[in-house]
mmCIF file of C-alpha atoms in Angstrom:
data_model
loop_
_atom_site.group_PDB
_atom_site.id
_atom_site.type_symbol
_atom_site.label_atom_id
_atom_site.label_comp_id
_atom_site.label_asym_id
_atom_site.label_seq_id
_atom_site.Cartn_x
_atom_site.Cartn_y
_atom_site.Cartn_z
ATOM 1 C CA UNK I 1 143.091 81.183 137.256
ATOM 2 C CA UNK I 2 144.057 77.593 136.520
ATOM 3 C CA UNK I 3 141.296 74.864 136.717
ATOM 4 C CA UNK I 4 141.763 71.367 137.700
ATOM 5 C CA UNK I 5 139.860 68.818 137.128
ATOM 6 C CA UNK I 6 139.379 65.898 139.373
ATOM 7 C CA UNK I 7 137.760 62.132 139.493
ATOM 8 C CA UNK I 8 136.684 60.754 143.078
ATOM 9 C CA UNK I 9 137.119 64.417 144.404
ATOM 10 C CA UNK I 10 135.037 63.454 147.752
ATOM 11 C CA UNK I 11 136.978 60.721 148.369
ATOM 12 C CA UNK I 12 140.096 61.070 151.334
ATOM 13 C CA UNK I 13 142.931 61.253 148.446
ATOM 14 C CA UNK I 14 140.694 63.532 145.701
ATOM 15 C CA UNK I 15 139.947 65.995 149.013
ATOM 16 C CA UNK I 16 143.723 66.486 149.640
ATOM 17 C CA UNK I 17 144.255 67.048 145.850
ATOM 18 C CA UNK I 18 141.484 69.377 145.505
ATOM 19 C CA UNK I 19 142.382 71.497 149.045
ATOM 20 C CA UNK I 20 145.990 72.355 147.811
ATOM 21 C CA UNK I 21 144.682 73.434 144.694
ATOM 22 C CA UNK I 22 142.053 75.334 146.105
ATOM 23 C CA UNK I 23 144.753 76.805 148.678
ATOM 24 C CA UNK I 24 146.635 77.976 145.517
ATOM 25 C CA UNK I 25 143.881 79.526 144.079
ATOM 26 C CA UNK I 26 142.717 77.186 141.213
ATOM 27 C CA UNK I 27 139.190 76.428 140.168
ATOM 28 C CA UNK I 28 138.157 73.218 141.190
ATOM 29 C CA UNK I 29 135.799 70.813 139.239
ATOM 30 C CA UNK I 30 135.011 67.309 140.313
ATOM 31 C CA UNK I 31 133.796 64.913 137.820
ATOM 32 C CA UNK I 32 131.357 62.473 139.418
ATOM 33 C CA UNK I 33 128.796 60.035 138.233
ATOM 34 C CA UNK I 34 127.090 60.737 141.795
ATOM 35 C CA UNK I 35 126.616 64.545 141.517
ATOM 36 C CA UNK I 36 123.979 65.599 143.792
ATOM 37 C CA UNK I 37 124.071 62.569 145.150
ATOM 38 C CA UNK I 38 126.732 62.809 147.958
ATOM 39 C CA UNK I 39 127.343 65.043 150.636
ATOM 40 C CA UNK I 40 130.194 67.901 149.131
ATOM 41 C CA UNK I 41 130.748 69.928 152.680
ATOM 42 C CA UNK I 42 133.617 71.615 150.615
ATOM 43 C CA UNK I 43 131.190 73.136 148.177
ATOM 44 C CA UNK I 44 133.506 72.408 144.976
ATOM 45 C CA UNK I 45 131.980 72.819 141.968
ATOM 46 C CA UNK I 46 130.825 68.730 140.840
ATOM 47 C CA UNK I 47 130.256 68.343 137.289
ATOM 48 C CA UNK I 48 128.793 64.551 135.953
ATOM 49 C CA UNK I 49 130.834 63.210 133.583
ATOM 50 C CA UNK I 50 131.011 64.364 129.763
ATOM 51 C CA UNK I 51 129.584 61.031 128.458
ATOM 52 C CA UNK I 52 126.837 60.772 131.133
ATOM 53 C CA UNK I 53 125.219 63.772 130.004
ATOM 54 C CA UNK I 54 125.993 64.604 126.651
ATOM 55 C CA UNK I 55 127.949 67.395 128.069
ATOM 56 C CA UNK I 56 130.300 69.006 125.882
ATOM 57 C CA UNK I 57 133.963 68.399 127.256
ATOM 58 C CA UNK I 58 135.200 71.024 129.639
ATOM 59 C CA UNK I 59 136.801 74.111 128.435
ATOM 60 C CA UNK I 60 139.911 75.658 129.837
ATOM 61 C CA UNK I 61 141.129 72.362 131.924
ATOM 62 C CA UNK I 62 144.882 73.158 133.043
ATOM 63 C CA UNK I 63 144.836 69.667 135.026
ATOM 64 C CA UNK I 64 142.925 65.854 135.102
ATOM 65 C CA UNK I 65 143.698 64.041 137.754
ATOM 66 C CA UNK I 66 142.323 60.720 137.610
ATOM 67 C CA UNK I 67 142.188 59.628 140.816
ATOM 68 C CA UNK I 68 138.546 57.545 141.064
ATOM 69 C CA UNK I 69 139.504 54.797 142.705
ATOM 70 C CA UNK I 70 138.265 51.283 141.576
ATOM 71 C CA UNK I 71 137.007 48.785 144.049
ATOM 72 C CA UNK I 72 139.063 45.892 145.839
ATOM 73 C CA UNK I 73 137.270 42.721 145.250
ATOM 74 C CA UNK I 74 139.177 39.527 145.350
ATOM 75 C CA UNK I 75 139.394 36.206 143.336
ATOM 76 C CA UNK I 76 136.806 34.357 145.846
ATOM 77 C CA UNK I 77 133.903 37.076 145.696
ATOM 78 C CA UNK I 78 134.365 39.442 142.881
ATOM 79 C CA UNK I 79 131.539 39.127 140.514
ATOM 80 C CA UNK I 80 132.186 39.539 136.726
ATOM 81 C CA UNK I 81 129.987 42.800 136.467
ATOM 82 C CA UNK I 82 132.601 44.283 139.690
ATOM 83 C CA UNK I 83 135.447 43.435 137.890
ATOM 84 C CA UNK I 84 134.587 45.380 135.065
ATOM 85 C CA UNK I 85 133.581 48.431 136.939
ATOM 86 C CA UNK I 86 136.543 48.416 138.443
ATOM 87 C CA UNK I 87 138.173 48.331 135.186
ATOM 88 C CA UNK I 88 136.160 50.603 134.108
ATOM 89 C CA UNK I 89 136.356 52.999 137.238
ATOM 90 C CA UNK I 90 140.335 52.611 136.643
ATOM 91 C CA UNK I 91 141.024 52.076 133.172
ATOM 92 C CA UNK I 92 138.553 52.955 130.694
ATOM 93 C CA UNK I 93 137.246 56.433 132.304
ATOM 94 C CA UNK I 94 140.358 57.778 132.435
ATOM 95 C CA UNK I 95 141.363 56.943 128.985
ATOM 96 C CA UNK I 96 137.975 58.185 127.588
ATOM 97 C CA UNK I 97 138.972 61.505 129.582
ATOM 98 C CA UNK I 98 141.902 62.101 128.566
ATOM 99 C CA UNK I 99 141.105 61.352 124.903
ATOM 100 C CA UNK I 100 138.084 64.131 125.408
ATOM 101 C CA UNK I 101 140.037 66.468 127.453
ATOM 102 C CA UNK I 102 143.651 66.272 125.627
ATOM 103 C CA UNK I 103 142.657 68.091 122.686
ATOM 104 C CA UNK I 104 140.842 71.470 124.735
ATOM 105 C CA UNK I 105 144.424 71.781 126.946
ATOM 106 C CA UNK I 106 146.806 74.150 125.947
ATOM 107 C CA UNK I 107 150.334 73.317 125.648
ATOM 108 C CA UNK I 108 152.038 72.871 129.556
ATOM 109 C CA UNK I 109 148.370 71.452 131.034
ATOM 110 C CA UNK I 110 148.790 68.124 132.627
ATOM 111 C CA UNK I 111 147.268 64.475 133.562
ATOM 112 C CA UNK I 112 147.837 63.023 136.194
ATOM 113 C CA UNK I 113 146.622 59.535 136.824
ATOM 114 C CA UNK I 114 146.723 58.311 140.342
ATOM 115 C CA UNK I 115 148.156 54.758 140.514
ATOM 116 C CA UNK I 116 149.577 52.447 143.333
ATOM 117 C CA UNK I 117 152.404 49.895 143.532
ATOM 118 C CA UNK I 118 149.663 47.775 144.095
ATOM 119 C CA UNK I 119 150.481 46.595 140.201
ATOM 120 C CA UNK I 120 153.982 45.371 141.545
ATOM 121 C CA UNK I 121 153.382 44.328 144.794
ATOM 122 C CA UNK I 122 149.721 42.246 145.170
ATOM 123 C CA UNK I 123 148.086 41.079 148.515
ATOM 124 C CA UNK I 124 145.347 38.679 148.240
ATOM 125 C CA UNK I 125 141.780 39.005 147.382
ATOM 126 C CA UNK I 126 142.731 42.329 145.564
ATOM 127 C CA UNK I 127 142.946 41.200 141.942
ATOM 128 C CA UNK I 128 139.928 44.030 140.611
ATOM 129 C CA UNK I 129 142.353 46.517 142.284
ATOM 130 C CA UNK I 130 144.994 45.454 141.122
ATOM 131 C CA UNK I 131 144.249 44.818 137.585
ATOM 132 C CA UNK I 132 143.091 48.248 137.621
ATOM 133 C CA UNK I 133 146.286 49.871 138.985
ATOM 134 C CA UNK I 134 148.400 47.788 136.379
ATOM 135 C CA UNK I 135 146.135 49.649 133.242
ATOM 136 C CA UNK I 136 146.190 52.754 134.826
ATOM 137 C CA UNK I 137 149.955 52.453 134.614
ATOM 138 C CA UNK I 138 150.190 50.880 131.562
ATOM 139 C CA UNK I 139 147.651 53.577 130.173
ATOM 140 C CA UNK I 140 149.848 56.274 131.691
ATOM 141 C CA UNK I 141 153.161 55.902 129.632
ATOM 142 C CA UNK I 142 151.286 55.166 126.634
ATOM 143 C CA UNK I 143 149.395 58.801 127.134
ATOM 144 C CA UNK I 144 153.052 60.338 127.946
ATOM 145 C CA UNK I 145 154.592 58.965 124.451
ATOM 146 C CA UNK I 146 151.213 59.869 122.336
ATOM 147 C CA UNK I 147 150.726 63.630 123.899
ATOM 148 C CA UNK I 148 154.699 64.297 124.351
ATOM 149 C CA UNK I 149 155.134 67.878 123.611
ATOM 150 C CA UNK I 150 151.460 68.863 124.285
ATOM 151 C CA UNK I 151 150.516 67.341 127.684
ATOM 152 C CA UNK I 152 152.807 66.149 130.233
ATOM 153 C CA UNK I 153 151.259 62.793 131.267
ATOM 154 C CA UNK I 154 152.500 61.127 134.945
#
């Protein structure tokens, strides 16, 4: 059985991801700093995350999908703490996962990181968001070229 492993699971796009791969038979794991927290009506197995536990990283991961998404705050009201959780929500949490995860997958497991063409295409009072999107896609070909022939990276 194949095991994903998912960021922002309860959230509408991390639901859809995690339903299909439940449909096709795969373990599901969602990584959440809110475990126990929120309502999970889907009963998938929530797991905090590695570094807020001292948890050791999680064996047998086929898939990471990155998919947390960061928060849309704007030039007029973001603060500087929300700016860096949302760079850190869409940025530096999936890099620190991947660089935990990459070296437990075998070779044909996969990242996905869950981006927007919100990096190309801006509307206002979105710059967290879209700062975030931008490293996220920046972060993403960088992972492809480091982990080529190991872990597909998209």
């Amino acid at each position: 059985m194949k095991t994903v492993a998912i960021t922002g699971v309860l959230g509408y796009s991390g639901r859809y991801v995690a339903a299909e791969a439940a449909r096709r038979g795969w373990r599901v794991v969602g990584l959440t700093n809110s475990a126990g927290r929120l309502p999970n009506p889907e009963g998938y197995e929530l797991r905090p995350m590695p570094w807020s536990t001292g948890e050791d990283v999680l064996a047998g991961v086929d898939v990471l999908v990155n998919n947390a998404p960061p928060a849309f705050r704007g030039i007029d009201c973001c603060s500087y703490e929300e700016f860096q959780q949302a760079l850190a929500v869409g940025v530096t949490a999936p890099f620190y996962l991947s660089k935990l995860l990459a070296p437990h997958m075998q070779a044909g497991s996969s990242i996905i990181n869950i981006s927007s063409s919100r990096d190309r295409m801006s509307q206002p009072q979105t710059e967290s968001y879209t700062a975030a999107k931008g490293g996220i896609t920046a972060l993403t070909h960088a992972l492809a070229i480091s982990l080529s022939g190991k872990v597909r990276v998209n």
